[in-house]
mmCIF file of C-alpha atoms in Angstrom:
data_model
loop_
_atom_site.group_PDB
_atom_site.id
_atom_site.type_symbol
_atom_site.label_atom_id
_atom_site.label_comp_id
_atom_site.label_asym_id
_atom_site.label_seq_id
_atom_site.Cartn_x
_atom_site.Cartn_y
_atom_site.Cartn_z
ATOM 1 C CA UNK A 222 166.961 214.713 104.872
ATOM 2 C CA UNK A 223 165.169 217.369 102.270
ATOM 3 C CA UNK A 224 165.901 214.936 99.692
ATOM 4 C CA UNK A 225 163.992 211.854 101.402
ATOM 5 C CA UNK A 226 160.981 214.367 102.519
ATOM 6 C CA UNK A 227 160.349 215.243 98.633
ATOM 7 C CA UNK A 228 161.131 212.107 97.404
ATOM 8 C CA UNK A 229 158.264 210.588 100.038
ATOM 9 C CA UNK A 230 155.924 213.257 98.783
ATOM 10 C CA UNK A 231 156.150 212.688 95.436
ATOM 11 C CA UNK A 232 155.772 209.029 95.975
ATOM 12 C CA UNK A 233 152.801 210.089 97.897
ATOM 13 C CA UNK A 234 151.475 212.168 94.862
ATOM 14 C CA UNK A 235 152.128 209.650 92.291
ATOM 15 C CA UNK A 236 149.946 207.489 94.471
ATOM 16 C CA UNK A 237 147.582 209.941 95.326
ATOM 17 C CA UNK A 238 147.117 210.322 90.934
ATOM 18 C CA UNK A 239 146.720 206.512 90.390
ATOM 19 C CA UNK A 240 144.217 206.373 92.896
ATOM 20 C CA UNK A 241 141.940 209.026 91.708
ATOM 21 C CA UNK A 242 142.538 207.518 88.518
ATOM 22 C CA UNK A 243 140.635 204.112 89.649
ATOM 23 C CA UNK A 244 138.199 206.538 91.536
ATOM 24 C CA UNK A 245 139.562 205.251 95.145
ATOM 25 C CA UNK A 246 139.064 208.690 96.897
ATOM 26 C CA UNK A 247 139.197 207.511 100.119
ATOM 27 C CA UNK A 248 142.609 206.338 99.725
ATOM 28 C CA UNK A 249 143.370 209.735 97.576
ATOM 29 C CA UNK A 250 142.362 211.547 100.796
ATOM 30 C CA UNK A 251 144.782 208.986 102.901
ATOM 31 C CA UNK A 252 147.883 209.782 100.617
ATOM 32 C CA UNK A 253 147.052 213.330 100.084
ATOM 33 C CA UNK A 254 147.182 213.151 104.076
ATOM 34 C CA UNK A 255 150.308 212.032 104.351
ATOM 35 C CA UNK A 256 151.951 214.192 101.899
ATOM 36 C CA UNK A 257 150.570 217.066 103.425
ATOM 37 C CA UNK A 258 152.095 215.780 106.926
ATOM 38 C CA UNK A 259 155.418 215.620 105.663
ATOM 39 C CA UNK A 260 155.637 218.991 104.150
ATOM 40 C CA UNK A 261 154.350 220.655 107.350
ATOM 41 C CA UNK A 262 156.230 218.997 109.729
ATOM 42 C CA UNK A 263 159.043 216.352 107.815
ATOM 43 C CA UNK A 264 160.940 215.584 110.846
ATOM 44 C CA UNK A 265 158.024 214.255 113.371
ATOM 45 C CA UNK A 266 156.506 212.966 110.404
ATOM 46 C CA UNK A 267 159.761 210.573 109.924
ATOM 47 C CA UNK A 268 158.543 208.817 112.835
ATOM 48 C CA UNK A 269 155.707 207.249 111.718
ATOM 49 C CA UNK A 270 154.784 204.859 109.824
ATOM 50 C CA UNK A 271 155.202 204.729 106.059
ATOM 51 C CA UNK A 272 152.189 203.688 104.564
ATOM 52 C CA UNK A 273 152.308 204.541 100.918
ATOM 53 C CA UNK A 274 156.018 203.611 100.198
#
């Protein structure tokens, strides 16, 4: 399960860089979200949706 979390937030990160690279920093703030969701709570976090994978 550790594996998955980090894997999802460094999806989210990779993400989170692309879009900042455009200058999209509302969606930077979405993904930064989400990858800050999943490393405070990974397990209730599985539950939602995944938005940026």
């Amino acid at each position: 399960m550790a594996d998955d979390v980090i894997r999802k937030v460094v999806g989210y990160l990779r993400q989170t860089e692309k879009l900042a690279e455009a200058g999209d920093l509302d969606e930077v703030l979405l993904e930064a979200r989400l990858a800050l969701r999943l490393c405070n709570d990974p397990s209730r976090s599985e539950t939602t949706s995944d938005a940026g994978t």
